[in-house]
mmCIF file of C-alpha atoms in Angstrom:
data_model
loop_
_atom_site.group_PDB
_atom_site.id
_atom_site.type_symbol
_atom_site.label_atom_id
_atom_site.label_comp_id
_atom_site.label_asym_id
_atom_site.label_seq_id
_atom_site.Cartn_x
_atom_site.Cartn_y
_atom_site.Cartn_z
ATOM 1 C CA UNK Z 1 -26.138 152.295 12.440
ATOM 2 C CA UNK Z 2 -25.199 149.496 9.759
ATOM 3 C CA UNK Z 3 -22.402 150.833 7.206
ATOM 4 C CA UNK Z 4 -24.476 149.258 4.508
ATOM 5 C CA UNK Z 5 -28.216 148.934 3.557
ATOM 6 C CA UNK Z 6 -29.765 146.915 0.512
ATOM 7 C CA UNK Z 7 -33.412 147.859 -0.233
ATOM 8 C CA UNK Z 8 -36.394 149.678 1.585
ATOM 9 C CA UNK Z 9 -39.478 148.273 1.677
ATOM 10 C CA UNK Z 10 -42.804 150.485 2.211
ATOM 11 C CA UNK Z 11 -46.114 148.542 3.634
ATOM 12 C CA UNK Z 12 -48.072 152.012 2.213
ATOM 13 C CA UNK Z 13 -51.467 151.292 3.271
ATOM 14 C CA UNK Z 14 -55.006 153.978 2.843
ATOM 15 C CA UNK Z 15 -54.332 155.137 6.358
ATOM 16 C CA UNK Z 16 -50.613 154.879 7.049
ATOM 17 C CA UNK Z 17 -46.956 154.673 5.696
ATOM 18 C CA UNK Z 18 -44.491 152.082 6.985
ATOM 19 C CA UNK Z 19 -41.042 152.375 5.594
ATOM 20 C CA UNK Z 20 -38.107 150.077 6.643
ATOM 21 C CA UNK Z 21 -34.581 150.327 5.227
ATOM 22 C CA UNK Z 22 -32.839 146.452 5.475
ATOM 23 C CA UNK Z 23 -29.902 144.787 4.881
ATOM 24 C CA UNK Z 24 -29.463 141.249 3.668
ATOM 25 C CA UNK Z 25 -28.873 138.562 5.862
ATOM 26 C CA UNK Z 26 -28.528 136.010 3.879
ATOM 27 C CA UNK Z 27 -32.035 136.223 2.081
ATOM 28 C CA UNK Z 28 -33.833 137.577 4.915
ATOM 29 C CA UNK Z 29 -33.917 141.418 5.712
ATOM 30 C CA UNK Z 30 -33.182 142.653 8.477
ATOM 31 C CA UNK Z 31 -34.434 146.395 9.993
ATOM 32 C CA UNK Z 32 -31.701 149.200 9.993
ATOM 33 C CA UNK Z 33 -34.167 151.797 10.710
ATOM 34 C CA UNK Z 34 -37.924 152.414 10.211
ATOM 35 C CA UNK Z 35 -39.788 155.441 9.593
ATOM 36 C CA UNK Z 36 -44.014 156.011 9.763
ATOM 37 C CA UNK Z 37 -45.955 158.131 7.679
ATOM 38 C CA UNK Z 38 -49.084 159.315 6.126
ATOM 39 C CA UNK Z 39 -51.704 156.893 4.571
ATOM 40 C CA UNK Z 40 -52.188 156.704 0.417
ATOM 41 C CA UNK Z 41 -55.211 158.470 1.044
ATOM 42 C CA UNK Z 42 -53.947 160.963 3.235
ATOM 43 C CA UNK Z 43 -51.467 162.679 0.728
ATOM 44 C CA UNK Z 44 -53.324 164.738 -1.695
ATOM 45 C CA UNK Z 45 -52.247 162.750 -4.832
ATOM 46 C CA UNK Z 46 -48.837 163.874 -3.834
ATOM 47 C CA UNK Z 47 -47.274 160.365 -3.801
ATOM 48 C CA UNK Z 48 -43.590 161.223 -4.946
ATOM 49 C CA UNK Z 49 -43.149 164.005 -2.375
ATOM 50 C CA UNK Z 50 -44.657 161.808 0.597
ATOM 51 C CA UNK Z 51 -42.409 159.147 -0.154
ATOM 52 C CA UNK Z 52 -39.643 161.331 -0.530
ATOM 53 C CA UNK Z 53 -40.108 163.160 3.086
ATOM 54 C CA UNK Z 54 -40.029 159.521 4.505
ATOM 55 C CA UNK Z 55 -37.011 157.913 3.065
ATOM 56 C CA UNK Z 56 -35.289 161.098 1.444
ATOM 57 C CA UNK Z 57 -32.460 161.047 4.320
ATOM 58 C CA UNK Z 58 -32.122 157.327 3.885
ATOM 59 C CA UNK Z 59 -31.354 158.368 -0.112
ATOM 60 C CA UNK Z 60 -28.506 161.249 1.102
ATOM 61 C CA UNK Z 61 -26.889 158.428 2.817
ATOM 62 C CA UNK Z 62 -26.912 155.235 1.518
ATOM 63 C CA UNK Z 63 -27.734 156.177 -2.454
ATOM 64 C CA UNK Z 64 -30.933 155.237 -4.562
ATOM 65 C CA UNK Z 65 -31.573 151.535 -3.265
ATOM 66 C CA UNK Z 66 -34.273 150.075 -4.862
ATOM 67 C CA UNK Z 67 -37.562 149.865 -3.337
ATOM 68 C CA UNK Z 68 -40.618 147.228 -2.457
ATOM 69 C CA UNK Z 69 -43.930 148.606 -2.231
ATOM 70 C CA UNK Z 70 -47.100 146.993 -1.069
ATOM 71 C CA UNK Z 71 -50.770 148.378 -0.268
ATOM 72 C CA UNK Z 72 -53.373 150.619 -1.303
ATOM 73 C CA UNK Z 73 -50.509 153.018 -3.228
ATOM 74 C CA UNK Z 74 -50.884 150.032 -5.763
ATOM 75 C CA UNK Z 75 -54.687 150.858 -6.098
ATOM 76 C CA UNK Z 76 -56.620 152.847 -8.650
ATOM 77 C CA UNK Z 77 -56.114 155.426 -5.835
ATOM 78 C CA UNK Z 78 -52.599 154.821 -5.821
ATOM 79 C CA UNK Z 79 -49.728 155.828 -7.708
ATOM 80 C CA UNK Z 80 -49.454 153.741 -9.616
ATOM 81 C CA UNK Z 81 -52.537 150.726 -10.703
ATOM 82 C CA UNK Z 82 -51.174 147.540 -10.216
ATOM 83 C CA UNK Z 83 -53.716 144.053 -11.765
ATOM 84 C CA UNK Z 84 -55.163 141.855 -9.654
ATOM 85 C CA UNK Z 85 -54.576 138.086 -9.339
ATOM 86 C CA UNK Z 86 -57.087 135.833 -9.080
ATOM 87 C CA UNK Z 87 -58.124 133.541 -6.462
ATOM 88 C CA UNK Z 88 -56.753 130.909 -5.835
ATOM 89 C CA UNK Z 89 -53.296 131.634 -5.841
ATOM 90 C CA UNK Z 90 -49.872 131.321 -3.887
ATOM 91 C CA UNK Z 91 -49.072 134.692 -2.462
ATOM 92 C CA UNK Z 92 -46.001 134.417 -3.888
ATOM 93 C CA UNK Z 93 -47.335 134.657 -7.878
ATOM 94 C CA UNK Z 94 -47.491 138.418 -7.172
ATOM 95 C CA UNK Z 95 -44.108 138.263 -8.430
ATOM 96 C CA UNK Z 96 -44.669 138.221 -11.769
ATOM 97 C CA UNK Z 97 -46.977 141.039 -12.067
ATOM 98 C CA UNK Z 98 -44.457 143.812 -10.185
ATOM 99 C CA UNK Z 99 -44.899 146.878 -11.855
ATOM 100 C CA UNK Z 100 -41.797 148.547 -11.711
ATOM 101 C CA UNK Z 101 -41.149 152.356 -12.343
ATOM 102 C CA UNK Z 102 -38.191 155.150 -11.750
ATOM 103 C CA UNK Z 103 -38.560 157.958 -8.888
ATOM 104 C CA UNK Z 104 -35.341 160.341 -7.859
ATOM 105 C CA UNK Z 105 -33.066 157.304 -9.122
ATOM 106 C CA UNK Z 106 -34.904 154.515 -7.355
ATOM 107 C CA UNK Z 107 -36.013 151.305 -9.014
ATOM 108 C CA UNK Z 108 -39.708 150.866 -6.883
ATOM 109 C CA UNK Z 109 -41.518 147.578 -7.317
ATOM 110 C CA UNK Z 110 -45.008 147.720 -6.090
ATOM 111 C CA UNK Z 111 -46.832 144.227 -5.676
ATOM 112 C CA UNK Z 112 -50.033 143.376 -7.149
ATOM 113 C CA UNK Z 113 -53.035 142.822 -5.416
ATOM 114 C CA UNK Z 114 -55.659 139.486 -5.213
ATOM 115 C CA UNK Z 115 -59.023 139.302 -6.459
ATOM 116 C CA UNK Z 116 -61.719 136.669 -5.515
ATOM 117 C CA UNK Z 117 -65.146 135.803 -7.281
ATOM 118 C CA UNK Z 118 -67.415 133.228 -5.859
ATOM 119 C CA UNK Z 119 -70.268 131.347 -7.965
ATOM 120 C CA UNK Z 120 -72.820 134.150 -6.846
ATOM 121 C CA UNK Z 121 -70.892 136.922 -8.197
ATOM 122 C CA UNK Z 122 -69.551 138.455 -5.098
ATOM 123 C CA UNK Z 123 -66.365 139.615 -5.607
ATOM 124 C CA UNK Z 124 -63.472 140.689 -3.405
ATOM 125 C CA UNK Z 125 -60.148 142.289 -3.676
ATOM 126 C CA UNK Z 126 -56.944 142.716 -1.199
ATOM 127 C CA UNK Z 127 -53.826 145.317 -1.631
ATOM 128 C CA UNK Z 128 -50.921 144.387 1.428
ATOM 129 C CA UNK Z 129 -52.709 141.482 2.778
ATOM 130 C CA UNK Z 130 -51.285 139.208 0.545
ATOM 131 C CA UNK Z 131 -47.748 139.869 2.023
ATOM 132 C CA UNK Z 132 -48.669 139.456 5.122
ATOM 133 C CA UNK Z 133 -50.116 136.299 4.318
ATOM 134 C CA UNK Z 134 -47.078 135.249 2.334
ATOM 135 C CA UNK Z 135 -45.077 136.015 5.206
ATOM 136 C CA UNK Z 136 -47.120 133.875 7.521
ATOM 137 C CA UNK Z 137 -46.912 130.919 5.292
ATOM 138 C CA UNK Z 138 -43.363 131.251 6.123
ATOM 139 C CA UNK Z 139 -42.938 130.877 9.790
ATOM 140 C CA UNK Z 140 -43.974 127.120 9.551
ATOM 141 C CA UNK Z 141 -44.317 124.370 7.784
ATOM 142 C CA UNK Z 142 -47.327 123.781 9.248
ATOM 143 C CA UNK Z 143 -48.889 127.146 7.463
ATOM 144 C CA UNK Z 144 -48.351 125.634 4.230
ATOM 145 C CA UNK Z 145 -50.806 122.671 4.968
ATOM 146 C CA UNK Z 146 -54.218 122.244 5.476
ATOM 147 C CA UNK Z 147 -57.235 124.590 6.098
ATOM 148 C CA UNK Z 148 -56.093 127.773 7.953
ATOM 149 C CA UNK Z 149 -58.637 130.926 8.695
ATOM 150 C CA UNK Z 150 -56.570 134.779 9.088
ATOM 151 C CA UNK Z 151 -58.180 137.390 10.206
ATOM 152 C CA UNK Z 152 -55.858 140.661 9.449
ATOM 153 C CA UNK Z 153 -58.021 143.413 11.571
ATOM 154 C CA UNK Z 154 -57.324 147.050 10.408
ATOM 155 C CA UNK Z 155 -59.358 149.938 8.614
ATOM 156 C CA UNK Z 156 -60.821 147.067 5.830
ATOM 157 C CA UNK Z 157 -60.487 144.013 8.329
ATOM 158 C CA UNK Z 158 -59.539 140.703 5.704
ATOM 159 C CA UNK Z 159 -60.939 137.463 6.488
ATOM 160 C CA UNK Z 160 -58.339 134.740 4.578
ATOM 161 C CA UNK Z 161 -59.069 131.343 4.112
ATOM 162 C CA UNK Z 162 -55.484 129.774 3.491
ATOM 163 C CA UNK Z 163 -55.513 126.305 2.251
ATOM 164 C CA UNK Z 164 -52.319 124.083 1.309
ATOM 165 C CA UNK Z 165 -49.888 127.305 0.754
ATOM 166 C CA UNK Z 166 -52.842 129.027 -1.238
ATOM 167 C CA UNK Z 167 -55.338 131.604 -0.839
ATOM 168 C CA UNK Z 168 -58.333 130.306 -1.670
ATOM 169 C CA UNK Z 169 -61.179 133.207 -0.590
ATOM 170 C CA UNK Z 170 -61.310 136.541 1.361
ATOM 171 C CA UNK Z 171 -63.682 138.561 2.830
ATOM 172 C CA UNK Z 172 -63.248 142.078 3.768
ATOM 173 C CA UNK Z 173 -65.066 144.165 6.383
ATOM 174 C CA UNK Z 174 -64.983 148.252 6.467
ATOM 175 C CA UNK Z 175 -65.047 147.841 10.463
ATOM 176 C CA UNK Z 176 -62.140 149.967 10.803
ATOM 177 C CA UNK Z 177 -63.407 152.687 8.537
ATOM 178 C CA UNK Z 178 -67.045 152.268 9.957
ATOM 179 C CA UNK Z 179 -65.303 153.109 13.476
ATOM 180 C CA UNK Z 180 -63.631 156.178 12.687
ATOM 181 C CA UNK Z 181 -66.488 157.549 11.103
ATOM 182 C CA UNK Z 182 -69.026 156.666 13.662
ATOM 183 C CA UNK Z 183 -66.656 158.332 16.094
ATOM 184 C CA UNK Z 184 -66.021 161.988 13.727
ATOM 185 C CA UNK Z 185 -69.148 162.164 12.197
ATOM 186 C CA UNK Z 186 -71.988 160.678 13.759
ATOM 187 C CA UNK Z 187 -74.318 161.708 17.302
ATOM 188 C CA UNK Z 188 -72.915 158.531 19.151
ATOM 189 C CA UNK Z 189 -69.641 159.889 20.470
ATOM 190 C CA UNK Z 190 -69.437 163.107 21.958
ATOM 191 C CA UNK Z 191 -65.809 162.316 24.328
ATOM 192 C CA UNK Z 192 -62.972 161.532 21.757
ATOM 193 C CA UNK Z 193 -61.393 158.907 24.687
ATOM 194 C CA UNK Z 194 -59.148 156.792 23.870
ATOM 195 C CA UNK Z 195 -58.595 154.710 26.430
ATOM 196 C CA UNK Z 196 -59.744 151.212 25.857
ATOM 197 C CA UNK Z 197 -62.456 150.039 28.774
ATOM 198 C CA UNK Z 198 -62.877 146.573 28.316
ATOM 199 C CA UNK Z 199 -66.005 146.206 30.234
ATOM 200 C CA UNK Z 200 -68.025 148.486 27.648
ATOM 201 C CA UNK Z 201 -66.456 146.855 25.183
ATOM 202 C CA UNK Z 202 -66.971 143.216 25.766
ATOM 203 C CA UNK Z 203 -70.954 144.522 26.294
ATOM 204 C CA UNK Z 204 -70.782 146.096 23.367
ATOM 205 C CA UNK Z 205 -69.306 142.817 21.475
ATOM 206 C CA UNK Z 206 -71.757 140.752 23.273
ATOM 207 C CA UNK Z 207 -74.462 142.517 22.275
ATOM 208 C CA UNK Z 208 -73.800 141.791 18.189
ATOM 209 C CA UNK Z 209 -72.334 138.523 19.070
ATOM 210 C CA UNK Z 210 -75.289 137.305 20.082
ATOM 211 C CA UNK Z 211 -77.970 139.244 18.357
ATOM 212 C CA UNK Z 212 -79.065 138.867 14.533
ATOM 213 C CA UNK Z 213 -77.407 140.550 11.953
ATOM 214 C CA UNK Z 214 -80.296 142.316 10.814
ATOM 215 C CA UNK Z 215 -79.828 144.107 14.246
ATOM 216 C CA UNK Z 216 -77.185 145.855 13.555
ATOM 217 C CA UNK Z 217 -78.075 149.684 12.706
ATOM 218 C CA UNK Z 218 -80.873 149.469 15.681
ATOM 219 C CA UNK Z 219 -77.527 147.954 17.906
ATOM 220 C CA UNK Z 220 -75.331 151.202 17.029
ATOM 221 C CA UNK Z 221 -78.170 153.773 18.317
ATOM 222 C CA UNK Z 222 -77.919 152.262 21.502
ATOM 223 C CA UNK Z 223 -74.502 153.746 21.939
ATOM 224 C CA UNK Z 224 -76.734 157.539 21.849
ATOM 225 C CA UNK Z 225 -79.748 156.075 23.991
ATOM 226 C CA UNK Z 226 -77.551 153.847 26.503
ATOM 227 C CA UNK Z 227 -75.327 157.673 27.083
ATOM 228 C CA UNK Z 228 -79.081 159.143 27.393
ATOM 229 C CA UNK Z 229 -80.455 156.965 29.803
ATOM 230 C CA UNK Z 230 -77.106 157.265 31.993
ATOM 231 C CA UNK Z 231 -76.144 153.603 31.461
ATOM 232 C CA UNK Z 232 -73.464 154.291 29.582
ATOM 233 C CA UNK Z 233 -70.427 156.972 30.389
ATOM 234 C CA UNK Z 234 -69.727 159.337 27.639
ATOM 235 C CA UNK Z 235 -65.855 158.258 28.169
ATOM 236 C CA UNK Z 236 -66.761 154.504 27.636
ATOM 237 C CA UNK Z 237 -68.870 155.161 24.636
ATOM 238 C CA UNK Z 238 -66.351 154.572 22.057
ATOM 239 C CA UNK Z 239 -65.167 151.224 23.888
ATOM 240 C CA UNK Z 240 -68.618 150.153 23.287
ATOM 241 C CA UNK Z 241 -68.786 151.235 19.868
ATOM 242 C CA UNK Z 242 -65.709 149.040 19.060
ATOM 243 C CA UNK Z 243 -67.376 145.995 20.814
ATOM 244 C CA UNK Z 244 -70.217 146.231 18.923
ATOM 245 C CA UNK Z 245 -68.337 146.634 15.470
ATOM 246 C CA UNK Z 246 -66.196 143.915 16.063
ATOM 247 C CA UNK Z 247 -68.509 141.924 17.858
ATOM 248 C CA UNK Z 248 -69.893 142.258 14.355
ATOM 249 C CA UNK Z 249 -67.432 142.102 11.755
ATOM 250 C CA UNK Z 250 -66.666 138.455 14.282
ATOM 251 C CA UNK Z 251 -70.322 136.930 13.822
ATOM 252 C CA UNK Z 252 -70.655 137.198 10.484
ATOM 253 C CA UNK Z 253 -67.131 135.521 9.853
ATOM 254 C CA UNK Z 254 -67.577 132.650 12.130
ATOM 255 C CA UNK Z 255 -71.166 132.098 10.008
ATOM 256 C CA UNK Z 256 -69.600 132.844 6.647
ATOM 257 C CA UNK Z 257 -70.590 130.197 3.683
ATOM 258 C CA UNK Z 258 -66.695 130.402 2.865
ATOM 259 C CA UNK Z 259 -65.710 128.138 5.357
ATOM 260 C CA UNK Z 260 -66.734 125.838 7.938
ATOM 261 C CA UNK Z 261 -65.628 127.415 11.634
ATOM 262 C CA UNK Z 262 -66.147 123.797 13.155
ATOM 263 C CA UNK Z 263 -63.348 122.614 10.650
ATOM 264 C CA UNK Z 264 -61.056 124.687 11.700
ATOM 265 C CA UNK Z 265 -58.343 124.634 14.621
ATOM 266 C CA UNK Z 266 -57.946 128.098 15.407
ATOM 267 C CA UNK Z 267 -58.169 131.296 14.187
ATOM 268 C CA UNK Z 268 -54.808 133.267 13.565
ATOM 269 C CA UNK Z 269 -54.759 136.872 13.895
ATOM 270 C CA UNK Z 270 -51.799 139.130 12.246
ATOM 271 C CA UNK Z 271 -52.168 143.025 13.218
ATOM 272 C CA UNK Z 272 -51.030 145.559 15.798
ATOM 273 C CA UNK Z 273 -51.304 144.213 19.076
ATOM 274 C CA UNK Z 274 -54.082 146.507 20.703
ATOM 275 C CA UNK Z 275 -56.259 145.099 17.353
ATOM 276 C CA UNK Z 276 -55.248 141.836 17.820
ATOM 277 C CA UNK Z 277 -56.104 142.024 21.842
ATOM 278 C CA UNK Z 278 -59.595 143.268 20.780
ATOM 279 C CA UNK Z 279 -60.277 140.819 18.160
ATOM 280 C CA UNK Z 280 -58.807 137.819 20.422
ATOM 281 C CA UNK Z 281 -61.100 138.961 23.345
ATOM 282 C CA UNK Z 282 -64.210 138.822 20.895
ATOM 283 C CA UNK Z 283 -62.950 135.340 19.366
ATOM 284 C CA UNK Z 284 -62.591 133.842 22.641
ATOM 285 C CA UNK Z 285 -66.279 135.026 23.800
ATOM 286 C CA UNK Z 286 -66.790 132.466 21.301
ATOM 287 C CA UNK Z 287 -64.841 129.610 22.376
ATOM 288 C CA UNK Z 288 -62.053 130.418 19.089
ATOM 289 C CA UNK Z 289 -58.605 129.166 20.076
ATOM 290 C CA UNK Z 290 -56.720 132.505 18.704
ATOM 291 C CA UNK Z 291 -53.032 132.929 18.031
ATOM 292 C CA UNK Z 292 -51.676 136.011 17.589
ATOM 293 C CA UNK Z 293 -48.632 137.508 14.619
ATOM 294 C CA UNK Z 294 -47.710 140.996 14.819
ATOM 295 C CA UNK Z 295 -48.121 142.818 11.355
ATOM 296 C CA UNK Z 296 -44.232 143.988 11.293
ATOM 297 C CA UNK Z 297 -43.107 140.374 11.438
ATOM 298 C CA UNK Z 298 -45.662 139.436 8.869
ATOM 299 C CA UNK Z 299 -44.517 142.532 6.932
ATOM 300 C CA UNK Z 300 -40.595 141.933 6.655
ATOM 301 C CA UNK Z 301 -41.089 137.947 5.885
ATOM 302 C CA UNK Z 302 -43.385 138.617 3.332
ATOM 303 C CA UNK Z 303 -41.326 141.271 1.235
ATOM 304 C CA UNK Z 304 -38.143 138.882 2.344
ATOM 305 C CA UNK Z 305 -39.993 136.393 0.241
ATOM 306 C CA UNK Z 306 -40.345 138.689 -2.410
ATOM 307 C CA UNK Z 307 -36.832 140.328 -2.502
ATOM 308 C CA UNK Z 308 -35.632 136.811 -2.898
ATOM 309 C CA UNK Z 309 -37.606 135.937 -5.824
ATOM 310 C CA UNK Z 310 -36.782 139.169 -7.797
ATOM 311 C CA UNK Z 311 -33.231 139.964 -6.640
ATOM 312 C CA UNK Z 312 -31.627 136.657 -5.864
ATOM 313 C CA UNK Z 313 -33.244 133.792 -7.553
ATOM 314 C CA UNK Z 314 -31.022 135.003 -10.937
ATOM 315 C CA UNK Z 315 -28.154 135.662 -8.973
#
């Protein structure tokens, strides 16, 4: 392990905890070690102590470093509120709205989150996303110009229109929330596989992809009656399930009044891989041209952005 370390930076999400301790390289951080844990809303309120069982041995050794935080701990369910920016914006603005506060001798930053409102009063707001999409404006120059269309697929799955180095609109879909409820709490899955089975999943997919929208609650009994009528394995029923929410969540995005799919290039995707592989398969049932960022590269460019602004721009 690395003699020295220089910050940690936390992607604290509602469902999970990802903690990385860096060093500096020259403005961009590099991963000592990284640790996961539980979700914002997974911790009872208990948001000192969680943190503290993740990066308390990093503390013993290496001394309070100051910390980056980014997610839904910045929430009104969070630890601490941070405001919301409005649309449109350069990811990097967040800057100047850190909130900053003391914990067992570390300095933690947690970033803001983005806001939209369109003409018709719909409003939408993001907490994380926006450093993943800061981070992706950084691999290329190309990122930073023209019309681009993200898709970051997770529990609230973020649609991002990105245009000229700004965020311009978002729309968010619960289809990873929907999922895990649907699967705990609902008559439609009975076998807790969780295997994926592509073939029930691209029916399920094509089944929303190509039905109306107004279909959708009749669609998601089919995953009882299709187990009923012995069409559909018990094991497979959850593969089908995700089809059909992401087959979904993918329809109504490519018809979305935000942005014109026709004007657009390609799609680019920024998640875990088995998310991404899902959510490619679905685009490409579609004729999308996808490309593909995993979120931990995303992650660590984004808050590399951001540790340069706050800690070396004075320097």
């Amino acid at each position: 392990m690395r003699r020295q370390a220089d910050v940690i930076v936390v992607d604290w999400g509602a469902s999970f905890l990802r903690a990385y301790l860096c060093f500096d390289n020259g403005g961009e951080l590099e991963v000592i070690e990284q640790v996961l844990g539980p979700g914002a809303a997974k911790v009872s309120q208990q948001f000192e102590a969680a943190l503290n069982s993740v990066i308390g041995h990093w503390s013993a050794q290496y001394g309070a470093l100051p910390v980056l935080m980014s997610g839904h701990i910045g929430s009104s369910l969070g630890w601490h509120e941070t405001p919301y920016i409005s649309c449109p914006v350069p990811p990097l603005e967040v800057t100047k709205e850190l909130f900053e506060f003391e914990s067992n001798g570390h300095s933690i930053f947690v970033v803001p989150g983005v806001s939209c409102e369109e003409p018709d009063g719909h409003a939408d707001v993001m907490r994380g996303e926006e450093t993943h999409v800061l981070g992706w404006l950084t691999m290329d120059d190309s990122h930073r110009r023209g019309k681009h269309l993200l898709c970051l697929p997770g529990t609230h799955t973020k649609w991002v229109l990105v245009e000229e180095g700004e965020i311009k609109v978002f729309k968010t879909a619960i289809t990873g929330e929907l999922f895990d409820l649907l699967c705990h709490h609902s008559v439609l899955i009975q076998q807790q596989q969780s295997e994926i089975d592509i073939r029930a999943f691209e029916q399920g997919a094509k089944l929303t992809l190509e039905s109306e929208l107004g279909q959708f609650v009749h669609g998601l009994f089919s995953v009882r009656t299709l187990q009923v009528q012995g069409k559909l394995d018990a094991d497979h029923a959850k593969s089908y399930l995700s089809g059909l929410l992401i087959g979904s969540d993918v329809r109504a995005a490519l018809m979305a009044p935000q942005w014109r799919i026709d004007e657009l290039a390609s799609i680019s995707l920024i998640g875990s891989h088995p998310l991404c592989e899902l959510f490619s398969q679905t685009l490409k049932m579609k004729g999308i041209t996808v490309h593909s960022t995993q979120e931990k590269e995303t992650c660590l460019r984004g808050f590399s952005a951001i540790y340069r602004k706050v800690f070396k721009s004075a320097a």
